[in-house]
Amino acid sequence: MNRGREFISNTIILFFGKFATQLVSFLCLPIYTRYLLTTDYGLIDLYQTFITLLIPFVNIRMDVAGLKFLSENRNKEEEKGKIISIIVSLFLISSFVSLIIGVVLSFFIHIHYFWYVLLNLIISSASIVFLQMLRGLKMNKEYSIACIITSITLLIFTMLLIIVMKMNAKSILIASSVANAVCIAYCLIKIHPKFDFKIIKESKTKQIIKYSTPMILDASSWWIVNVSDRTIISFFLGVAYNGIYSISCKFSNILNSIFLIFNMSWQEAIITHKNDPDASMYISKLGNEIIKLFLSISLIIVAAIPLVFDIAIGKDYISSYNYIPILLYSNIHSIISTLIGSILVVYGETKTIAKTTLISAVINIVINVLLIKYIGLFAAAFSTLIAYVIIGFLRYKKCKKSIDFNLNIKLILIYSLLFLISSLIYLYNYIITNVINILLIILCLIILNKNSMNYYINLIKKVKKS
């Protein structure tokens, strides 16, 4: 299978799992906004924000280690057994330590639903590790099935607990924990790990720890860039505003959710072809095609949201509409920086990853704190955008030196101008202007993507035949 067909094939397989996850996320939105108060939902969203921060410390990035080391040893059965045993052992030790710390903290810190939060943290951390081990073993179909099972379970328990049993916001944490537990069970059945502590080698354990440890800092810094806004909003404006901002992020994160599928295929493509004679040219071409695709998707999203927003969202959250374009454009730059970051990770530039993310995280916090009293939620949106632009610039500067990766800057500027025009029409929010907006975007995208569309259509046809 050639490189293009291989990339498309992996993307199609992974699409179904991630699509199910995103679909359920949006199916749950009307339930949350109609049955839960803004303060309750804002509080749980804040807890989930901190869960996101703590997951890398609980699983000590064994998810990243599992993907890398299992990918490199897919044809070595004995080596795979060692790696799985080491990763699971290290995770169990880390989880036990995290549980002890959580129990101790419960005596000094009062947090609503504390035990539900702690349980969700540990189970979510475990499911991420096992899912990435499936990918490392090249079990992409099983990975997608696991995501689908998790999504269906989450939707069923969300409806049962909130609509039928009339439970409060803690039901979100319960449903998430149950869904992730089911995911872990499925992964265990498929992996069939043989835990044998006798085959654990000290040298391999040190190698895995050395690789994964710097990624903890990177993940925690990403959290600061991504969701420190929620903490600052809750402190300065209140949890109700955090709930409104969270809904804005749900819409803008559609782009990131779709990108996660391509990013997984992108990572595999870099790992597989990094030693090819034309690796630099291939990676640059594929990277620019992915960026072009998501710039196009962002234009479609910003034009389509006005048609569905009032239907999907309750009246208490209506003001979240105003912040979506800025956050959506922020996610474009998040995608660019993540694409470049994946290249740096594969080529061993993990220190650069951590350094650039940390710098952007600090800038994000400073700008947010300085402006939030004056422009409210717009401060959080603008600080996130600036942080992503900076991290992308710093990583690109390093990546260009390392492997001669070249971004199509002209393309990005053209699409950015189109996005600005479409966003201004979006803010008017009249039926006629919304329809005109969609028609103009479709026309522009057909003109700009004619060659790319023909290329991908032909590739998909070849994948189907094979």
Short mmCIF file of C-alpha atoms in Angstrom, two decimals:
data_model
loop_
_atom_site.label_atom_id
_atom_site.label_comp_id
_atom_site.label_asym_id
_atom_site.label_seq_id
_atom_site.Cartn_x
_atom_site.Cartn_y
_atom_site.Cartn_z
CA MET A 1 0.00 0.00 0.00
CA ASN A 2 1.48 3.39 -0.98
CA ARG A 3 1.85 6.18 1.56
CA GLY A 4 -1.26 8.12 0.52
CA ARG A 5 -3.53 5.08 0.57
CA GLU A 6 -2.05 3.97 3.89
CA PHE A 7 -2.78 7.37 5.46
CA ILE A 8 -6.36 7.48 4.16
CA SER A 9 -7.02 3.87 5.22
CA ASN A 10 -5.85 4.52 8.81
CA THR A 11 -7.84 7.77 8.93
CA ILE A 12 -11.08 6.11 7.79
CA ILE A 13 -10.76 3.34 10.40
CA LEU A 14 -10.00 5.77 13.24
CA PHE A 15 -12.74 8.16 12.08
CA PHE A 16 -15.59 5.92 13.22
CA GLY A 17 -14.36 5.75 16.81
CA LYS A 18 -13.68 9.47 17.17
CA PHE A 19 -16.86 10.43 15.35
CA ALA A 20 -18.88 8.39 17.84
CA THR A 21 -17.15 10.19 20.71
CA GLN A 22 -17.89 13.63 19.28
CA LEU A 23 -21.45 12.72 18.31
CA VAL A 24 -22.28 11.59 21.84
CA SER A 25 -20.64 14.71 23.25
CA PHE A 26 -23.11 16.83 21.26
CA LEU A 27 -26.07 14.58 21.98
CA CYS A 28 -25.36 15.12 25.67
CA LEU A 29 -25.26 18.92 25.31
CA PRO A 30 -29.05 19.44 25.15
CA ILE A 31 -29.40 17.18 28.20
CA TYR A 32 -26.84 19.17 30.20
CA THR A 33 -28.19 22.60 29.21
CA ARG A 34 -31.86 21.74 29.76
CA TYR A 35 -31.67 19.67 32.95
CA LEU A 36 -28.71 21.23 34.80
CA LEU A 37 -28.26 24.74 36.17
CA THR A 38 -25.43 26.85 34.73
CA THR A 39 -23.72 26.88 38.13
CA ASP A 40 -23.91 23.07 38.47
CA TYR A 41 -22.67 22.41 34.96
CA GLY A 42 -19.96 25.06 35.34
CA LEU A 43 -18.74 23.38 38.54
CA ILE A 44 -18.52 19.92 36.95
CA ASP A 45 -16.81 21.38 33.90
CA LEU A 46 -14.24 22.94 36.25
CA TYR A 47 -13.68 19.55 37.90
CA GLN A 48 -13.23 17.94 34.49
CA THR A 49 -10.71 20.65 33.69
CA PHE A 50 -8.61 19.63 36.70
CA ILE A 51 -9.04 15.95 35.84
CA THR A 52 -7.53 16.76 32.43
CA LEU A 53 -4.60 18.43 34.20
CA LEU A 54 -3.98 15.54 36.59
CA ILE A 55 -4.33 12.62 34.15
CA PRO A 56 -0.70 12.92 32.87
CA PHE A 57 0.54 12.80 36.48
CA VAL A 58 -1.58 9.74 37.29
CA ASN A 59 -0.74 7.72 34.18
CA ILE A 60 2.78 9.26 34.00
CA ARG A 61 2.35 9.38 30.20
CA MET A 62 2.34 5.61 29.85
CA ASP A 63 -0.10 6.22 27.01
CA VAL A 64 2.63 7.94 24.97
CA ALA A 65 5.19 5.30 25.95
CA GLY A 66 2.80 2.49 25.01
CA LEU A 67 2.22 3.94 21.55
CA LYS A 68 5.92 4.50 20.82
CA PHE A 69 7.52 1.33 22.21
CA LEU A 70 4.81 -1.07 21.06
CA SER A 71 4.86 0.51 17.58
CA GLU A 72 8.59 -0.15 17.36
CA ASN A 73 8.21 -3.79 18.44
CA ARG A 74 5.02 -4.91 16.68
CA ASN A 75 6.67 -8.05 15.29
CA LYS A 76 8.47 -9.09 18.49
CA GLU A 77 6.06 -11.03 20.71
CA GLU A 78 8.40 -11.40 23.70
CA GLU A 79 9.36 -7.74 23.60
CA LYS A 80 5.70 -6.70 23.44
CA GLY A 81 5.00 -8.76 26.57
CA LYS A 82 7.81 -6.98 28.42
CA ILE A 83 6.61 -3.54 27.36
CA ILE A 84 2.97 -4.20 28.29
CA SER A 85 4.02 -5.59 31.70
CA ILE A 86 6.26 -2.58 32.41
CA ILE A 87 3.65 -0.02 31.34
CA VAL A 88 0.83 -1.63 33.33
CA SER A 89 3.08 -2.06 36.39
CA LEU A 90 4.25 1.55 36.34
CA PHE A 91 0.66 2.75 35.88
CA LEU A 92 -0.62 0.64 38.80
CA ILE A 93 2.11 2.00 41.07
CA SER A 94 1.38 5.58 40.02
CA SER A 95 -2.39 5.07 40.45
CA PHE A 96 -1.91 3.66 43.95
CA VAL A 97 0.26 6.63 44.93
CA SER A 98 -2.34 9.01 43.44
CA LEU A 99 -5.10 7.29 45.41
CA ILE A 100 -3.17 7.65 48.68
CA ILE A 101 -2.50 11.34 47.97
CA GLY A 102 -6.19 11.82 47.18
CA VAL A 103 -7.28 10.19 50.43
CA VAL A 104 -4.87 12.37 52.45
CA LEU A 105 -6.03 15.55 50.68
CA SER A 106 -9.67 14.71 51.43
CA PHE A 107 -8.99 15.40 55.12
CA PHE A 108 -7.77 18.94 54.41
CA ILE A 109 -9.68 20.07 51.31
CA HIS A 110 -13.45 20.07 50.97
CA ILE A 111 -14.57 19.48 47.38
CA HIS A 112 -18.10 18.63 46.30
CA TYR A 113 -18.29 15.10 44.85
CA PHE A 114 -14.63 14.51 45.81
CA TRP A 115 -14.76 10.70 45.58
CA TYR A 116 -16.56 10.82 42.25
CA VAL A 117 -13.83 13.12 40.91
CA LEU A 118 -11.03 10.87 42.21
CA LEU A 119 -12.63 7.73 40.79
CA ASN A 120 -13.17 9.39 37.42
CA LEU A 121 -9.55 10.60 37.38
CA ILE A 122 -8.05 7.14 37.91
CA ILE A 123 -10.41 5.27 35.57
CA SER A 124 -10.04 7.88 32.81
CA SER A 125 -6.24 7.71 33.15
CA ALA A 126 -6.33 3.93 32.77
CA SER A 127 -8.60 3.94 29.71
CA ILE A 128 -6.27 6.37 27.90
CA VAL A 129 -3.28 4.07 28.53
CA PHE A 130 -5.07 0.95 27.28
CA LEU A 131 -6.47 2.71 24.21
CA GLN A 132 -2.99 3.86 23.17
CA MET A 133 -1.63 0.35 23.68
CA LEU A 134 -4.20 -0.85 21.14
CA ARG A 135 -2.85 1.71 18.68
CA GLY A 136 0.72 0.71 19.45
CA LEU A 137 -0.17 -2.88 18.57
CA LYS A 138 -1.68 -1.58 15.29
CA MET A 139 -5.15 -2.65 16.41
CA ASN A 140 -6.82 0.43 14.94
CA LYS A 141 -10.14 -1.33 14.31
CA GLU A 142 -10.27 -2.48 17.93
CA TYR A 143 -9.36 1.06 19.02
CA SER A 144 -12.34 2.49 17.13
CA ILE A 145 -14.68 -0.20 18.47
CA ALA A 146 -13.54 0.63 22.02
CA CYS A 147 -14.32 4.33 21.43
CA ILE A 148 -17.77 3.48 20.05
CA ILE A 149 -18.59 1.20 23.01
CA THR A 150 -17.44 3.91 25.43
CA SER A 151 -19.56 6.56 23.69
CA ILE A 152 -22.72 4.45 23.66
CA THR A 153 -22.28 3.58 27.34
CA LEU A 154 -21.77 7.25 28.21
CA LEU A 155 -24.93 8.32 26.39
CA ILE A 156 -27.06 5.57 27.97
CA PHE A 157 -25.93 6.35 31.51
CA THR A 158 -26.20 10.12 30.98
CA MET A 159 -29.83 9.75 29.90
CA LEU A 160 -30.57 7.26 32.67
CA LEU A 161 -29.05 9.30 35.50
CA ILE A 162 -30.09 12.83 34.46
CA ILE A 163 -33.42 12.40 32.64
CA VAL A 164 -34.85 9.27 34.28
CA MET A 165 -33.37 9.34 37.79
CA LYS A 166 -33.27 13.18 37.99
CA MET A 167 -29.77 13.17 39.49
CA ASN A 168 -27.69 16.33 39.82
CA ALA A 169 -24.43 17.25 38.09
CA LYS A 170 -22.42 14.43 39.69
CA SER A 171 -24.18 12.11 37.24
CA ILE A 172 -21.78 13.41 34.55
CA LEU A 173 -18.84 12.05 36.54
CA ILE A 174 -20.60 8.74 37.25
CA ALA A 175 -21.53 8.20 33.60
CA SER A 176 -17.99 8.99 32.49
CA SER A 177 -16.47 6.58 35.02
CA VAL A 178 -18.78 3.73 34.00
CA ALA A 179 -18.11 4.32 30.29
CA ASN A 180 -14.33 4.34 30.78
CA ALA A 181 -14.49 1.20 32.94
CA VAL A 182 -16.31 -0.61 30.12
CA CYS A 183 -13.61 0.65 27.73
CA ILE A 184 -10.85 -0.80 29.94
CA ALA A 185 -12.62 -4.16 30.09
CA TYR A 186 -12.86 -4.33 26.29
CA CYS A 187 -9.19 -3.37 25.85
CA LEU A 188 -8.07 -6.04 28.32
CA ILE A 189 -10.00 -8.68 26.40
CA LYS A 190 -8.35 -7.66 23.13
CA ILE A 191 -4.81 -7.18 24.41
CA HIS A 192 -4.67 -10.37 26.52
CA PRO A 193 -1.73 -9.04 28.50
CA LYS A 194 0.39 -11.60 30.33
CA PHE A 195 1.62 -9.78 33.38
CA ASP A 196 4.88 -11.38 34.43
CA PHE A 197 7.02 -9.27 36.72
CA LYS A 198 9.97 -11.63 36.13
CA ILE A 199 10.35 -10.49 32.51
CA ILE A 200 10.48 -6.79 33.45
CA LYS A 201 13.93 -5.50 32.59
CA GLU A 202 15.42 -2.58 34.52
CA SER A 203 17.08 -1.13 31.42
CA LYS A 204 13.82 -1.13 29.44
CA THR A 205 11.94 0.34 32.41
CA LYS A 206 14.45 3.21 32.65
CA GLN A 207 14.18 3.76 28.91
CA ILE A 208 10.39 4.04 29.09
CA ILE A 209 10.49 6.37 32.10
CA LYS A 210 13.14 8.56 30.46
CA TYR A 211 10.98 8.93 27.37
CA SER A 212 7.65 9.54 29.10
CA THR A 213 8.71 11.86 31.95
CA PRO A 214 9.34 15.03 29.86
CA MET A 215 5.93 14.55 28.28
CA ILE A 216 4.28 15.05 31.69
CA LEU A 217 5.48 18.66 31.70
CA ASP A 218 4.32 19.10 28.12
CA ALA A 219 0.84 17.74 28.89
CA SER A 220 0.45 19.88 32.01
CA SER A 221 1.60 22.96 30.09
CA TRP A 222 -0.91 22.14 27.34
CA TRP A 223 -3.56 22.05 30.04
CA ILE A 224 -2.59 25.57 31.07
CA VAL A 225 -2.83 26.77 27.47
CA ASN A 226 -6.08 24.90 26.86
CA VAL A 227 -8.15 25.21 30.00
CA SER A 228 -6.55 27.43 32.61
CA ASP A 229 -9.10 29.90 31.28
CA ARG A 230 -11.82 27.97 33.14
CA THR A 231 -10.10 28.46 36.50
CA ILE A 232 -9.49 32.16 35.91
CA ILE A 233 -13.06 32.69 34.69
CA SER A 234 -14.50 30.92 37.73
CA PHE A 235 -12.33 32.99 40.09
CA PHE A 236 -12.96 36.43 38.55
CA LEU A 237 -16.44 36.03 37.01
CA GLY A 238 -18.04 32.97 38.66
CA VAL A 239 -18.82 29.37 37.69
CA ALA A 240 -21.94 30.40 35.75
CA TYR A 241 -19.73 32.26 33.27
CA ASN A 242 -17.51 29.20 33.14
CA GLY A 243 -20.52 27.17 32.04
CA ILE A 244 -21.22 29.67 29.23
CA TYR A 245 -17.58 29.64 28.11
CA SER A 246 -17.58 25.84 28.20
CA ILE A 247 -20.47 25.71 25.72
CA SER A 248 -18.52 28.02 23.37
CA CYS A 249 -15.60 25.63 23.59
CA LYS A 250 -17.85 22.66 22.80
CA PHE A 251 -18.65 24.15 19.41
CA SER A 252 -15.14 25.34 18.62
CA ASN A 253 -13.68 22.00 19.69
CA ILE A 254 -15.55 20.25 16.86
CA LEU A 255 -12.48 21.09 14.79
CA ASN A 256 -10.04 19.59 17.30
CA SER A 257 -12.18 16.49 17.70
CA ILE A 258 -12.03 15.82 13.95
CA PHE A 259 -8.32 16.63 13.91
CA LEU A 260 -7.58 14.00 16.56
CA ILE A 261 -8.43 11.35 13.96
CA PHE A 262 -6.02 12.79 11.41
CA ASN A 263 -3.36 13.42 14.03
CA MET A 264 -3.26 9.72 14.93
CA SER A 265 -2.73 8.82 11.27
CA TRP A 266 -0.24 11.70 10.97
CA GLN A 267 1.81 10.32 13.88
CA GLU A 268 1.91 6.86 12.31
CA ALA A 269 2.92 8.34 8.95
CA ILE A 270 5.88 10.20 10.50
CA ILE A 271 7.02 7.15 12.50
CA THR A 272 6.75 4.86 9.47
CA HIS A 273 8.36 7.13 6.87
CA LYS A 274 10.82 9.30 8.84
CA ASN A 275 13.78 7.42 7.34
CA ASP A 276 12.56 7.59 3.73
CA PRO A 277 14.90 9.41 1.29
CA ASP A 278 12.25 12.06 0.64
CA ALA A 279 10.97 12.22 4.23
CA SER A 280 11.24 16.02 4.51
CA MET A 281 9.34 16.64 1.27
CA TYR A 282 6.68 14.02 2.08
CA ILE A 283 6.07 15.27 5.63
CA SER A 284 5.87 18.91 4.45
CA LYS A 285 3.41 18.06 1.67
CA LEU A 286 1.18 15.91 3.88
CA GLY A 287 1.29 18.44 6.73
CA ASN A 288 0.20 21.32 4.48
CA GLU A 289 -2.61 19.22 3.01
CA ILE A 290 -3.92 18.47 6.51
CA ILE A 291 -3.72 22.16 7.49
CA LYS A 292 -5.55 23.13 4.29
CA LEU A 293 -8.26 20.57 5.02
CA PHE A 294 -8.87 21.89 8.54
CA LEU A 295 -8.83 25.51 7.47
CA SER A 296 -11.61 24.52 5.06
CA ILE A 297 -13.54 22.65 7.77
CA SER A 298 -13.26 25.66 10.11
CA LEU A 299 -14.92 27.86 7.47
CA ILE A 300 -17.77 25.39 7.09
CA ILE A 301 -18.27 25.20 10.86
CA VAL A 302 -18.36 28.96 11.42
CA ALA A 303 -20.89 29.33 8.60
CA ALA A 304 -23.08 26.42 9.77
CA ILE A 305 -23.26 27.09 13.53
CA PRO A 306 -25.89 29.90 13.29
CA LEU A 307 -28.32 27.41 11.73
CA VAL A 308 -28.19 24.96 14.64
CA PHE A 309 -27.19 27.03 17.67
CA ASP A 310 -30.66 28.07 18.87
CA ILE A 311 -31.94 24.51 18.47
CA ALA A 312 -29.09 22.84 20.34
CA ILE A 313 -28.56 25.29 23.20
CA GLY A 314 -30.82 26.42 26.04
CA LYS A 315 -31.65 30.11 26.52
CA ASP A 316 -29.43 30.48 29.62
CA TYR A 317 -26.35 29.76 27.47
CA ILE A 318 -27.25 31.94 24.47
CA SER A 319 -24.41 34.43 25.05
CA SER A 320 -21.85 31.68 24.37
CA TYR A 321 -22.53 32.32 20.65
CA ASN A 322 -20.27 35.40 20.60
CA TYR A 323 -17.03 33.67 21.58
CA ILE A 324 -17.13 30.72 19.17
CA PRO A 325 -15.33 32.31 16.14
CA ILE A 326 -12.29 33.40 18.17
CA LEU A 327 -12.02 30.01 19.86
CA LEU A 328 -12.49 28.23 16.53
CA TYR A 329 -9.67 30.25 14.98
CA SER A 330 -7.56 29.48 18.05
CA ASN A 331 -8.06 25.80 17.35
CA ILE A 332 -6.70 26.24 13.83
CA HIS A 333 -3.41 27.40 15.33
CA SER A 334 -3.64 24.63 17.92
CA ILE A 335 -3.79 22.14 15.05
CA ILE A 336 -0.77 23.71 13.33
CA SER A 337 1.31 23.63 16.52
CA THR A 338 0.25 20.03 17.27
CA LEU A 339 1.18 18.87 13.77
CA ILE A 340 4.63 20.40 14.13
CA GLY A 341 4.89 19.06 17.68
CA SER A 342 4.32 15.50 16.46
CA ILE A 343 7.29 15.87 14.11
CA LEU A 344 9.51 17.14 16.92
CA VAL A 345 8.50 14.25 19.22
CA VAL A 346 9.31 11.61 16.60
CA TYR A 347 12.69 13.22 15.96
CA GLY A 348 13.50 13.34 19.68
CA GLU A 349 13.03 17.07 20.33
CA THR A 350 10.99 16.54 23.51
CA LYS A 351 12.75 19.36 25.38
CA THR A 352 11.67 21.81 22.68
CA ILE A 353 8.10 20.57 23.02
CA ALA A 354 8.05 21.16 26.78
CA LYS A 355 9.83 24.52 26.56
CA THR A 356 7.59 26.03 23.87
CA THR A 357 4.41 24.84 25.57
CA LEU A 358 5.50 26.24 28.93
CA ILE A 359 6.32 29.66 27.44
CA SER A 360 2.92 29.85 25.78
CA ALA A 361 1.19 28.71 28.97
CA VAL A 362 2.71 31.58 30.95
CA ILE A 363 1.74 34.10 28.26
CA ASN A 364 -1.81 32.73 28.22
CA ILE A 365 -2.26 33.20 31.97
CA VAL A 366 -0.73 36.69 32.07
CA ILE A 367 -2.88 38.05 29.22
CA ASN A 368 -6.02 36.43 30.62
CA VAL A 369 -5.55 37.81 34.14
CA LEU A 370 -4.71 41.31 32.87
CA LEU A 371 -7.72 41.62 30.56
CA ILE A 372 -10.55 39.57 32.09
CA LYS A 373 -11.81 42.41 34.32
CA TYR A 374 -12.11 44.70 31.30
CA ILE A 375 -13.40 42.51 28.44
CA GLY A 376 -14.78 39.51 30.34
CA LEU A 377 -14.87 36.18 28.52
CA PHE A 378 -13.23 37.70 25.44
CA ALA A 379 -10.00 37.85 27.49
CA ALA A 380 -9.98 34.07 27.81
CA ALA A 381 -10.65 33.62 24.09
CA PHE A 382 -7.98 36.11 22.96
CA SER A 383 -5.33 34.82 25.38
CA THR A 384 -5.86 31.29 24.08
CA LEU A 385 -5.49 32.47 20.48
CA ILE A 386 -2.27 34.38 21.19
CA ALA A 387 -0.82 31.41 23.09
CA TYR A 388 -1.45 29.02 20.20
CA VAL A 389 0.02 31.42 17.63
CA ILE A 390 3.19 31.78 19.71
CA ILE A 391 3.62 28.06 20.32
CA GLY A 392 3.15 27.35 16.62
CA PHE A 393 5.72 29.98 15.64
CA LEU A 394 8.35 28.72 18.11
CA ARG A 395 7.90 25.09 17.10
CA TYR A 396 7.97 25.89 13.40
CA LYS A 397 11.20 27.82 13.81
CA LYS A 398 12.84 24.78 15.46
CA CYS A 399 11.28 22.22 13.10
CA LYS A 400 12.42 24.08 10.00
CA LYS A 401 16.01 23.79 11.21
CA SER A 402 15.72 20.12 12.21
CA ILE A 403 14.13 18.49 9.14
CA ASP A 404 13.49 21.37 6.74
CA PHE A 405 9.72 21.28 7.27
CA ASN A 406 8.03 24.05 5.26
CA LEU A 407 4.63 25.59 6.01
CA ASN A 408 2.57 27.19 3.24
CA ILE A 409 2.24 30.59 4.93
CA LYS A 410 0.48 32.15 1.94
CA LEU A 411 -2.25 29.51 2.12
CA ILE A 412 -2.80 30.13 5.84
CA LEU A 413 -3.12 33.90 5.29
CA ILE A 414 -5.69 33.48 2.48
CA TYR A 415 -7.85 31.18 4.60
CA SER A 416 -7.47 33.46 7.64
CA LEU A 417 -8.85 36.38 5.62
CA LEU A 418 -11.82 34.26 4.52
CA PHE A 419 -12.38 33.21 8.13
CA LEU A 420 -12.43 36.84 9.28
CA ILE A 421 -15.03 37.78 6.65
CA SER A 422 -17.17 34.75 7.47
CA SER A 423 -16.97 35.52 11.21
CA LEU A 424 -18.20 39.08 10.70
CA ILE A 425 -21.22 37.76 8.78
CA TYR A 426 -21.69 35.15 11.56
CA LEU A 427 -22.01 37.89 14.19
CA TYR A 428 -24.87 39.59 12.30
CA ASN A 429 -26.84 36.33 12.63
CA TYR A 430 -29.68 37.01 10.19
CA ILE A 431 -31.23 34.18 8.18
CA ILE A 432 -30.42 35.77 4.81
CA THR A 433 -26.81 36.63 5.71
CA ASN A 434 -26.28 33.15 7.17
CA VAL A 435 -27.44 31.50 3.93
CA ILE A 436 -25.26 33.86 1.86
CA ASN A 437 -22.33 33.07 4.15
CA ILE A 438 -22.66 29.33 3.58
CA LEU A 439 -23.00 29.71 -0.20
CA LEU A 440 -19.94 31.98 -0.42
CA ILE A 441 -17.85 29.63 1.70
CA ILE A 442 -18.83 26.60 -0.38
CA LEU A 443 -17.96 28.46 -3.60
CA CYS A 444 -14.57 29.59 -2.26
CA LEU A 445 -13.70 26.13 -0.98
CA ILE A 446 -14.55 24.49 -4.30
CA ILE A 447 -12.22 26.92 -6.07
CA LEU A 448 -9.39 26.56 -3.54
CA ASN A 449 -9.63 22.79 -3.07
CA LYS A 450 -10.38 21.51 -6.57
CA ASN A 451 -7.08 19.66 -7.01
CA SER A 452 -7.00 18.32 -3.45
CA MET A 453 -10.57 17.02 -3.68
CA ASN A 454 -9.79 15.04 -6.84
CA TYR A 455 -6.65 13.62 -5.23
CA TYR A 456 -8.43 12.41 -2.08
CA ILE A 457 -11.43 11.04 -3.99
CA ASN A 458 -9.10 8.91 -6.10
CA LEU A 459 -7.24 7.72 -3.00
CA ILE A 460 -10.48 6.72 -1.25
CA LYS A 461 -11.56 4.78 -4.34
CA LYS A 462 -8.25 2.90 -4.32
CA VAL A 463 -8.62 2.11 -0.61
CA LYS A 464 -12.13 0.71 -1.19
CA LYS A 465 -10.85 -1.50 -4.03
CA SER A 466 -8.04 -2.83 -1.86
#
